XYZ file of C-alpha atoms in Angstrom:
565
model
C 0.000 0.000 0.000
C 2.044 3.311 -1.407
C 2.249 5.843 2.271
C 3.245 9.328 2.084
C 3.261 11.794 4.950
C 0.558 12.510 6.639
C 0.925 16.221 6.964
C 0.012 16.583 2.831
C -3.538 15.018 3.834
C -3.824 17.930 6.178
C -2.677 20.820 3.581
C -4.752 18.963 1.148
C -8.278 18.780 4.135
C -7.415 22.452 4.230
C -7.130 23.067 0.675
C -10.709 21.688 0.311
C -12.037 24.047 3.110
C -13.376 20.870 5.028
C -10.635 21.941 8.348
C -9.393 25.264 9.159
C -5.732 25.863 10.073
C -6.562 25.946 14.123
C -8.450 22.283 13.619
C -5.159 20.646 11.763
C -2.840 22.466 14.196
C -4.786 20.451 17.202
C -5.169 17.552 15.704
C -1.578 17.335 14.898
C -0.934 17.980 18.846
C -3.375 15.544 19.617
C -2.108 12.859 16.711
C 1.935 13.346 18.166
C 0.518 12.402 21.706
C -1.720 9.216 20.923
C 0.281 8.264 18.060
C -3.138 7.549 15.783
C -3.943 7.924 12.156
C -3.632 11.495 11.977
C -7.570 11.506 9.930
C -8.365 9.378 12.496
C -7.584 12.110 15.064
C -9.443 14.463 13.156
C -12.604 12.528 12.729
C -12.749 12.010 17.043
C -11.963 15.360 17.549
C -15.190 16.304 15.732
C -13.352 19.168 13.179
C -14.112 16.689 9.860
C -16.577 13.863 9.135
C -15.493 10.172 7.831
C -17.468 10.296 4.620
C -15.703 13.915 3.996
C -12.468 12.786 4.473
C -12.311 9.211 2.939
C -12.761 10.898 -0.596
C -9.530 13.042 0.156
C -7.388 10.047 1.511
C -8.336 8.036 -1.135
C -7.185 10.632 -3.782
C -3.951 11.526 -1.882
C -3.103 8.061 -1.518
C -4.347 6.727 -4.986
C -5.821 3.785 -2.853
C -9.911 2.818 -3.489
C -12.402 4.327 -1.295
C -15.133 1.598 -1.130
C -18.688 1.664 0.828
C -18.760 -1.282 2.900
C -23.122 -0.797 3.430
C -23.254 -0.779 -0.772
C -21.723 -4.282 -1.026
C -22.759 -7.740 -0.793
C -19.530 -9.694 0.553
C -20.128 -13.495 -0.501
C -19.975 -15.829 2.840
C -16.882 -17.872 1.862
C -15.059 -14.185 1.176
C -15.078 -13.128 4.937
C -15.072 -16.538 5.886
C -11.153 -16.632 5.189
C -10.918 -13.889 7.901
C -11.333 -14.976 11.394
C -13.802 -12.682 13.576
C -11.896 -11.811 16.746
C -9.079 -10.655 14.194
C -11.440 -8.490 11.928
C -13.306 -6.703 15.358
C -9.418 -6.537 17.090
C -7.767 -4.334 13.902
C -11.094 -3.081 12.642
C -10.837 -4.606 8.952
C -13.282 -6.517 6.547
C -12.404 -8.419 3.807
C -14.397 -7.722 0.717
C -13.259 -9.879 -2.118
C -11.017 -12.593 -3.204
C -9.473 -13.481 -6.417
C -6.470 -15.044 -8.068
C -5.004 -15.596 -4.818
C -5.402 -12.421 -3.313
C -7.584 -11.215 -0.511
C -8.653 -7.351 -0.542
C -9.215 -6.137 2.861
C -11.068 -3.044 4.037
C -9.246 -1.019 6.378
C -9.751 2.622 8.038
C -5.939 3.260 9.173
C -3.959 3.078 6.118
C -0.776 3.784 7.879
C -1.067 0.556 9.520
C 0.632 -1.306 7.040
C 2.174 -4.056 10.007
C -1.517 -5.325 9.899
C -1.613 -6.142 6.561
C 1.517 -8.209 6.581
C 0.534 -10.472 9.426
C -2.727 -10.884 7.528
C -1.137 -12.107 4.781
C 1.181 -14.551 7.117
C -1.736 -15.701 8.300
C -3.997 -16.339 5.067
C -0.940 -17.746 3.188
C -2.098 -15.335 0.499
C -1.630 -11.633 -1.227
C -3.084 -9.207 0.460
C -4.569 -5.901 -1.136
C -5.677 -2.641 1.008
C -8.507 -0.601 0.185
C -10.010 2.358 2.330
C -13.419 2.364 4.313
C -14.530 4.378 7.006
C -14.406 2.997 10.312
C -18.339 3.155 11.303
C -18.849 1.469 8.171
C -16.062 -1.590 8.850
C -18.015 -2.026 12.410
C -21.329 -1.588 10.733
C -19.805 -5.015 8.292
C -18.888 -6.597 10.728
C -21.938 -7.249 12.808
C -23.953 -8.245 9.198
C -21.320 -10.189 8.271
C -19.815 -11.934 10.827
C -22.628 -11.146 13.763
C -23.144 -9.764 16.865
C -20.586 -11.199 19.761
C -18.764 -13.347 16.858
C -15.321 -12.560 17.991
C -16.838 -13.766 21.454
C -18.264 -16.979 20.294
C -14.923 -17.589 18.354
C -13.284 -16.808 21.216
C -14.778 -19.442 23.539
C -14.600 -22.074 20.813
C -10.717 -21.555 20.288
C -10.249 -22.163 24.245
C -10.437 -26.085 23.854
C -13.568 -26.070 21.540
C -15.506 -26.555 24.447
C -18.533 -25.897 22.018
C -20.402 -29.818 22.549
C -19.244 -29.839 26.147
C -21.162 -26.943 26.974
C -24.452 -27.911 25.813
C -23.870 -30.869 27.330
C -23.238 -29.906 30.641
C -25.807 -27.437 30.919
C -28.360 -30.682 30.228
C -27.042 -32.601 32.948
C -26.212 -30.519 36.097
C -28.282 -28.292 37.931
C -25.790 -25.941 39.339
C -24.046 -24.601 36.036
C -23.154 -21.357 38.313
C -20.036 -21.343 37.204
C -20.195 -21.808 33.595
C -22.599 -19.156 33.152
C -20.126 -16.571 34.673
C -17.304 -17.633 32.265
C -16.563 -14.191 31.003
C -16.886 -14.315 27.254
C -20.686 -15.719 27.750
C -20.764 -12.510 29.903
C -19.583 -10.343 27.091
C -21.854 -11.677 24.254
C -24.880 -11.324 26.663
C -23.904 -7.473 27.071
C -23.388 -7.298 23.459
C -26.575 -8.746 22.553
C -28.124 -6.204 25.512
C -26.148 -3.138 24.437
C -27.589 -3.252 20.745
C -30.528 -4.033 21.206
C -30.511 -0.628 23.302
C -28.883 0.927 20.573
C -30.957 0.046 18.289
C -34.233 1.301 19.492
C -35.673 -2.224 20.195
C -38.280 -2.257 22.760
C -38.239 -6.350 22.864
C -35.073 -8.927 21.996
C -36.688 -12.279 21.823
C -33.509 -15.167 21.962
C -35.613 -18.568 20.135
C -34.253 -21.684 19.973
C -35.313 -23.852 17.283
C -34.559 -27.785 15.980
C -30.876 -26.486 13.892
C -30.529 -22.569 15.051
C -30.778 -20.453 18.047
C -32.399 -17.136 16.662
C -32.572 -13.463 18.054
C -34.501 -10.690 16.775
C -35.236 -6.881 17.924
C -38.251 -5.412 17.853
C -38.291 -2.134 16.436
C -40.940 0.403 15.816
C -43.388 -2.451 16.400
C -42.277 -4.677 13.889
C -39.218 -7.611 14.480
C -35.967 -8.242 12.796
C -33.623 -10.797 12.742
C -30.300 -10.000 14.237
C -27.018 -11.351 12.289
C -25.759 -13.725 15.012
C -22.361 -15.988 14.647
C -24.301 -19.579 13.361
C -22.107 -21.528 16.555
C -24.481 -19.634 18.980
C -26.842 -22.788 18.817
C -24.366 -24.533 20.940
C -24.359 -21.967 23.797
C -28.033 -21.639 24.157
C -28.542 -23.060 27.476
C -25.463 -20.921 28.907
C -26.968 -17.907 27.928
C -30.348 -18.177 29.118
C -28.610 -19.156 32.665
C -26.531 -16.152 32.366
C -30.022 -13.942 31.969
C -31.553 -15.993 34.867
C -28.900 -14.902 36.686
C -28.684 -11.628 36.018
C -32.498 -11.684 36.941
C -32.421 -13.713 40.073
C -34.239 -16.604 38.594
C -34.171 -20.679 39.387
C -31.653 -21.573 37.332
C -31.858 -25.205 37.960
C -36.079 -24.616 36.867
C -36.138 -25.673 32.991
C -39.915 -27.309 33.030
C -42.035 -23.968 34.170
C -42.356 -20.474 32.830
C -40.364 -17.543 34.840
C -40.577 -14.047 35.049
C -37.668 -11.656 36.491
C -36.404 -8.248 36.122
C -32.622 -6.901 35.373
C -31.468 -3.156 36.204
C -28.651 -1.866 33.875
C -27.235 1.142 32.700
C -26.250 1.256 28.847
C -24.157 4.767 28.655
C -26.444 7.826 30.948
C -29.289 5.505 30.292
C -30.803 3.415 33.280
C -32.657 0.837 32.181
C -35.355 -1.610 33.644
C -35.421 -5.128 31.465
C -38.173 -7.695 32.003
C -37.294 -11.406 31.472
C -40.160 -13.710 30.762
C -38.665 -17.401 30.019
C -40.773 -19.872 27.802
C -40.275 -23.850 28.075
C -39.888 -24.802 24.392
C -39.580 -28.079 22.235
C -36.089 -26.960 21.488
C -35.116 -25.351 25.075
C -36.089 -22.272 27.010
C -37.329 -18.723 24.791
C -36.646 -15.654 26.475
C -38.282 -12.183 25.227
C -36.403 -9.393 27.234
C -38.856 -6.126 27.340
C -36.447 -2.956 27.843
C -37.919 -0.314 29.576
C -36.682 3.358 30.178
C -37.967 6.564 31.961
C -36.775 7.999 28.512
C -40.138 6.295 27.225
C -42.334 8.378 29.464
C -43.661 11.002 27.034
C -45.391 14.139 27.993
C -49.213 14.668 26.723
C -47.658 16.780 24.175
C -45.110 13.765 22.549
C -48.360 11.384 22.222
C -49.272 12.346 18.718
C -53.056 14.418 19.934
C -54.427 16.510 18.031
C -54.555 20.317 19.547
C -58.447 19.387 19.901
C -58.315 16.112 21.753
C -55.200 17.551 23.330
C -57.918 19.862 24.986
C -60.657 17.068 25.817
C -57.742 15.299 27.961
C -56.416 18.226 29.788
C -59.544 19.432 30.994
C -60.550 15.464 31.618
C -57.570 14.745 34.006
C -58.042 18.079 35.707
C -61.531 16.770 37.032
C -61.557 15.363 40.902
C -63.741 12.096 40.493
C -64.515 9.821 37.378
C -63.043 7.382 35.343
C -60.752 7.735 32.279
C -60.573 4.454 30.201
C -58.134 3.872 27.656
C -58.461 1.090 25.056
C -56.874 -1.077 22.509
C -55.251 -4.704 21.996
C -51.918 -5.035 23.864
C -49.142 -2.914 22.352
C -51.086 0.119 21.576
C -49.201 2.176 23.883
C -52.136 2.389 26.456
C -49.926 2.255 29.424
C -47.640 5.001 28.091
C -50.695 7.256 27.655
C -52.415 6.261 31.439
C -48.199 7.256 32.993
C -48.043 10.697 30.875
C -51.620 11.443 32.613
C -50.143 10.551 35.718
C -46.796 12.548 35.288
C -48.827 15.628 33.951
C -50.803 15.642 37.368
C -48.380 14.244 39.590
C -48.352 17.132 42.060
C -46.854 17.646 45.945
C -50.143 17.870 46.871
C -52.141 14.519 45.550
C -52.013 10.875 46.717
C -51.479 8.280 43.549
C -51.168 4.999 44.020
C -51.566 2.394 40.922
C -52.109 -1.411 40.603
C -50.737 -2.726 37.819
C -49.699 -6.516 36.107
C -46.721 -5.725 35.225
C -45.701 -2.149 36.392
C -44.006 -0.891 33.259
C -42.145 1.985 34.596
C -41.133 3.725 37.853
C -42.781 7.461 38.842
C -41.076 9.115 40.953
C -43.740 10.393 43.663
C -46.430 7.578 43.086
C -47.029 4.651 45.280
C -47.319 1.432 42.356
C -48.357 -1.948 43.711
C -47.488 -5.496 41.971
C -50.457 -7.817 41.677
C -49.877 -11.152 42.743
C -52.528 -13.391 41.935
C -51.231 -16.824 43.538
C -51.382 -15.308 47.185
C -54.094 -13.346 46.464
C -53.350 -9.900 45.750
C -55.917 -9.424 42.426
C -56.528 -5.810 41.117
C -60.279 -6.143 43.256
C -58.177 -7.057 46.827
C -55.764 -4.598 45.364
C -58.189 -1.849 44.722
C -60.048 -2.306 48.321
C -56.510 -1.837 50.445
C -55.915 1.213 48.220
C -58.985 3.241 49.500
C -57.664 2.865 53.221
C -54.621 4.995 52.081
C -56.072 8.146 51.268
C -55.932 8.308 47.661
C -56.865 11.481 45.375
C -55.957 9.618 41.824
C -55.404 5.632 41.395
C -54.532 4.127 37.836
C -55.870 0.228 37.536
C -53.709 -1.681 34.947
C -56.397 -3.627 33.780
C -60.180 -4.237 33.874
C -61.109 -7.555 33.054
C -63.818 -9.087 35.466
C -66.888 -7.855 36.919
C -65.444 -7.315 41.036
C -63.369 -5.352 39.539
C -65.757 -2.811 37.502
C -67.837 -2.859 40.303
C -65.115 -1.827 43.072
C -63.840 1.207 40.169
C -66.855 2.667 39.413
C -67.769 2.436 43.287
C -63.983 4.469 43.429
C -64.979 6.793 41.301
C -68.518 7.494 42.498
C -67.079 7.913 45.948
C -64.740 11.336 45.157
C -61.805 9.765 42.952
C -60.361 10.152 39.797
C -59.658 6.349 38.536
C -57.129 6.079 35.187
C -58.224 2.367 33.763
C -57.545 0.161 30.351
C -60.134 -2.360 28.651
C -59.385 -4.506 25.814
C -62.222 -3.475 23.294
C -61.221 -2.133 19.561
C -63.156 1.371 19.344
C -64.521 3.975 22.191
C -68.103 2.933 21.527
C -67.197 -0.925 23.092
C -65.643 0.020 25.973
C -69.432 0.971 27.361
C -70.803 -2.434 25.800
C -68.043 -4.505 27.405
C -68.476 -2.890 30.851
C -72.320 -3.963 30.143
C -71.197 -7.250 29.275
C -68.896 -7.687 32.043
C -72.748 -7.120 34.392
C -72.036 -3.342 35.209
C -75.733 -1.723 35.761
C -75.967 0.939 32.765
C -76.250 4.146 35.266
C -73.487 2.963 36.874
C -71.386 3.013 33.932
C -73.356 6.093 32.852
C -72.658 8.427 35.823
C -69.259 7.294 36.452
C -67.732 6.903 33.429
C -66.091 10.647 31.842
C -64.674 9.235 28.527
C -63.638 6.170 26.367
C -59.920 6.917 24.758
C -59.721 4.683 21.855
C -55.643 4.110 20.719
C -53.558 2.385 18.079
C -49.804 3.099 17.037
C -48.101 3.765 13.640
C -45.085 4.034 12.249
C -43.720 7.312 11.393
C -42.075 7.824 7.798
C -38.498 7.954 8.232
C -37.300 11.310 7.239
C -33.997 10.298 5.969
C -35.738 9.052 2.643
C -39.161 10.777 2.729
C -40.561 12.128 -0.759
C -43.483 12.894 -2.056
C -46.412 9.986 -3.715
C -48.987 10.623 -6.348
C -52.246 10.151 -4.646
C -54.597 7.238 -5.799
C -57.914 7.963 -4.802
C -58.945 3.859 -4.386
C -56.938 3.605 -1.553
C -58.848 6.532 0.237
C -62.031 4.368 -0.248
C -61.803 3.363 3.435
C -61.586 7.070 4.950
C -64.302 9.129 5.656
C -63.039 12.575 4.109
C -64.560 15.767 4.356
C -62.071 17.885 3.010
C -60.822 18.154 -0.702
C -58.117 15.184 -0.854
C -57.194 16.594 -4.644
C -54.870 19.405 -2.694
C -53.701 16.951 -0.119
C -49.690 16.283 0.060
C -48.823 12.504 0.960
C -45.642 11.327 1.548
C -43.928 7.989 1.164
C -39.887 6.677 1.903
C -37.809 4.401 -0.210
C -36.467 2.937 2.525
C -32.484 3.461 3.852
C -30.170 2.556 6.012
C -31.211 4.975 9.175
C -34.820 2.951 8.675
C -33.395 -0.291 7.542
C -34.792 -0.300 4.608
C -38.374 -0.606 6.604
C -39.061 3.230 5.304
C -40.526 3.909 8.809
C -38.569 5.224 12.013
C -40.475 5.761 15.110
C -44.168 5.979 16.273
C -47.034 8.148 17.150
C -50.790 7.389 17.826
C -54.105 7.432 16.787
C -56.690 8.632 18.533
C -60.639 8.101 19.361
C -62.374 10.137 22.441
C -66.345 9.286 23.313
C -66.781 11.773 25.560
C -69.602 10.948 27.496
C -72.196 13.374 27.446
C -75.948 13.461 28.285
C -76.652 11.914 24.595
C -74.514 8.845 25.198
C -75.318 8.657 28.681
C -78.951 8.280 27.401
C -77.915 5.686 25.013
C -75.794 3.157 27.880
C -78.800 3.455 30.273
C -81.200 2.212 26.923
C -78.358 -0.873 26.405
C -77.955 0.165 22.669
C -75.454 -1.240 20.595
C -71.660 -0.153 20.135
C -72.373 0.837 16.356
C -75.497 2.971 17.154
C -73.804 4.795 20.417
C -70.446 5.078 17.414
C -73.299 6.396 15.156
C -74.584 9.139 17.848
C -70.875 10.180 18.538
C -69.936 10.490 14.898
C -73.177 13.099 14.819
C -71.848 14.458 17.776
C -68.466 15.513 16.249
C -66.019 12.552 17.548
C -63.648 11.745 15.012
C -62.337 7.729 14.748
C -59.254 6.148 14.635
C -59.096 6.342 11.055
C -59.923 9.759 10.682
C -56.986 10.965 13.165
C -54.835 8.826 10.823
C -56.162 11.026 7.404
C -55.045 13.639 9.897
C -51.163 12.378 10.267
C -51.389 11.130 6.883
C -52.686 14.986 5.740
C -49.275 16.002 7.647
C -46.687 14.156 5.829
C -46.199 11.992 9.387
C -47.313 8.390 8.144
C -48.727 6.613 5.080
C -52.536 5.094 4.156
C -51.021 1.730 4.232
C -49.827 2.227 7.941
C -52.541 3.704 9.476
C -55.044 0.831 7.242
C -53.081 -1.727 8.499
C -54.189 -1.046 12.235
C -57.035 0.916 12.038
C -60.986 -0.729 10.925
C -62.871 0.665 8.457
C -65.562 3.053 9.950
């Protein structure tokens, strides 16, 4: 690889008006003192971005600049490169030919490297330039997350069959589970997941694999994982059993657990469920974070229904019920009520299967069902503390309608979920559930219908032509023909999905004299929906037109979770 002095790729940086004068003067302080790649320097020190000064090096050094994220390296290519070497000197191989290897490399000063590699290979070896994200980036598609780790416990004595062995036969496998490396890919595993934006990391073990997969914005992904992770599947659920003081021994029965950990300034609260499977134990990690905790204003209202809940969680006694299937974001919209009106001056205490997240200033109790602690025993003990506001997670039996509404009717504001899929059934299923209507009528203030979608990812948002069939499903008042929709290719930022993010859809029933009237006469869900949609309440679909109308999502996301009205 031809070198020249690295003081021309500063002149030339300079040249280019991409660094000032002051910028190479410090980095060449800061590059005598560490001894780096002087664009290396430059590129931590913050004066110059990689993708600026890749171009330049590449020219300078007549060496090719190659995207690692535009190629498709075939498996038996990086296969010739072992993993711990490729994550220890940050390099990639990208192709192979007539007996030479072409490697990837960000520091092409480091020309040592290069001849070991080809000592090692028994082959030529070529350099070629690639920024350093984008080798680590290559690395964990290619070779997967934790490979160098998994290599790394395989090359101690390829322990690989004696492991999953072992963890069969004894029930103490203590101290196999805290051999370091398993550790280290655990944390790995943990650490992107967080990085990421996953909200679950499911690890599945299967007849011939041992799969894991993020979910992201609602939607899951397979993670690139080193194939030899099969063999280490029992050692790594034992290392998360650990971590969440779990029965270790226990591989018959399901088991729940939490872990505390900090990733960077973040803390984070993970929740381990464990699955008996054909194949071994399935683990889905939830990772939750008081960075989730939105105010009212992050939710995604509209300034109108934005109003409705303000002045609804200002009142002193009724109940507000959210609804929607599970993973509509109904518990992040009851905590945001709570934070807005968690005061000095009020009592809250909440009941909740799981609690989700920690609030400062709120008493939250754990329901234990086995020894008798239900939401309705739950709920009782509650009223001897004093309350002003209580949350219930979840109503799903008659005791415990009764005991809220009684709550409620006795001076309290009650925060409360049902599993119904508009506004208009929540009333219906309380009926259902053997509520008497003017119960439900007088103590009831409003049913919050919610769903979530997937905002377009901004990175690779432009502009669609708008076919009118697909607006067949959406009640529209206003003149779609000057309407601006939006779609995205799909990129890397997204991963390709074309969607980064979320936001929600809203339904209020307020309930007023007119649908009071219509619970205490039993009607139907559609005719009290009917009455409301006279009334002026918009539907779930109709918020969507609204975040479609705003360039925030697209008519196949908000179709895809929303009914036709």
């Amino acid at each position: 690889m031809p070198i020249k002095k690295t003081i021309l790729l500063g002149e030339r940086l300079i040249q280019k008006g991409l660094i000032s004068y002051k910028d190479l003067d410090l980095g060449l302080k800061e590059h005598q003192r560490t001894g780096q790649f002087l664009g290396t320097t430059l590129v931590k020190l913050g004066f110059i971005e990689e993708d600026k000064l890749y171009p330049v090096l590449s020219e300078q050094l007549k060496i090719p600049y190659l995207k690692i994220k535009d190629l498709a390296i075939p498996h038996e290519v990086f296969e010739k490169v072992p993993a711990k070497y490729a994550c220890h000197y940050k390099l990639i191989p990208v192709k192979f030919e007539k007996d030479t290897i072409t490697i990837a490399v960000a520091d092409p000063l480091d020309v040592r490297t290069l001849d070991d590699l080809k000592l090692l290979l028994g082959c030529d070896v070529a350099g070629v330039l690639a920024t350093e994200s984008d080798i680590n980036e290559g690395i964990k598609k290619y070779y997967g997350i934790g490979a160098e780790t998994i290599e790394e416990i395989v090359d101690t004595g390829d322990r690989t069959e004696e492991i999953a062995l072992e963890t069969r036969k004894t029930e103490n496998i203590e101290d196999l589970v805290e051999d370091a490396s398993i550790i280290k890919f655990v944390n790995q595993i943990l650490v992107q997941g967080v990085k990421d934006g996953a909200t679950d990391i499911h690890i599945e073990p299967y007849e011939d694999e041992l799969k894991v997969r993020y979910r992201i914005d609602g939607v899951l992904y397979d993670v690139s994982v080193p194939a030899n992770i099969r063999y280490f599947q029992a050692a790594i659920v034992s290392r998360l059993k650990i971590m969440a003081h779990l029965d270790i021994a226990e591989r018959r029965l399901p088991q729940d657990g939490r872990i505390r950990i900090r990733v960077g300034n973040d803390e984070l609260d993970l929740r381990i469920s464990i699955l008996p499977t054909q194949f071994g134990e399935s683990v889905d990690i939830r990772i939750l974070s008081s960075a989730m905790l939105y105010s009212l204003k992050n939710l995604g209202l509209l300034s109108s229904d934005l109003d409705i809940l303000e002045k609804l969680i200002k009142k002193p006694h009724g109940i507000i019920f959210v609804t929607g299937p599970t993973g509509s974001g109904k518990t992040t919209t009851l905590y945001s009520c709570l934070s807005k009106i968690n005061k000095k001056d009020k009592k809250i205490i909440t009941i909740e299967d799981p609690i989700e997240y920690q609030l400062k200033g709120v008493t939250q109790i754990q329901i234990h069902p086995r020894i008798g602690l239900s939401f309705a025993a739950g709920l009782r003990s509650m009223l001897r503390h004093d309350p002003d506001i209580m949350m219930v997670g979840e109503v799903r039996d008659f005791e415990t309608a009764e005991i809220t509404i009684r709550v409620a009717l006795t001076g309290h504001l009650v925060f409360s979920t049902l599993h119904t899929n508009d506004a208009a059934g929540g009333i219906t299923r309380l009926l259902d559930m053997g509520v008497e209507p003017y119960l439900a009528a007088s103590s009831v203030e409003c049913f919050i219908a919610q769903r979530l979608v997937r905002l377009i990812c901004p990175q690779c948002k432009v502009k669609k032509k708008l076919d009118k069939k697909l607006l067949e499903g959406f009640k529209i008042k206003d003149d779609a023909r000057n309407v601006t929709i939006y779609e995205s290719k799909g990129c890397e930022a997204c991963k390709f999905s074309g969607y980064k993010g979320r936001t929600g859809l809203y339904e209020f029933l307020v309930m007023n004299e007119d649908i009071c009237e219509l619970a205490l006469q039993r009607a139907s869900s559609d005719q009290i929906k009917k009455k409301a949609l006279e009334l002026g309440m918009h539907t779930l679909r109709m918020d969507g037109w609204e975040k479609i109308k705003r360039g925030l999502t697209t008519i196949d996301e908000v179709m895809r979770v929303t009914e036709e009205d």
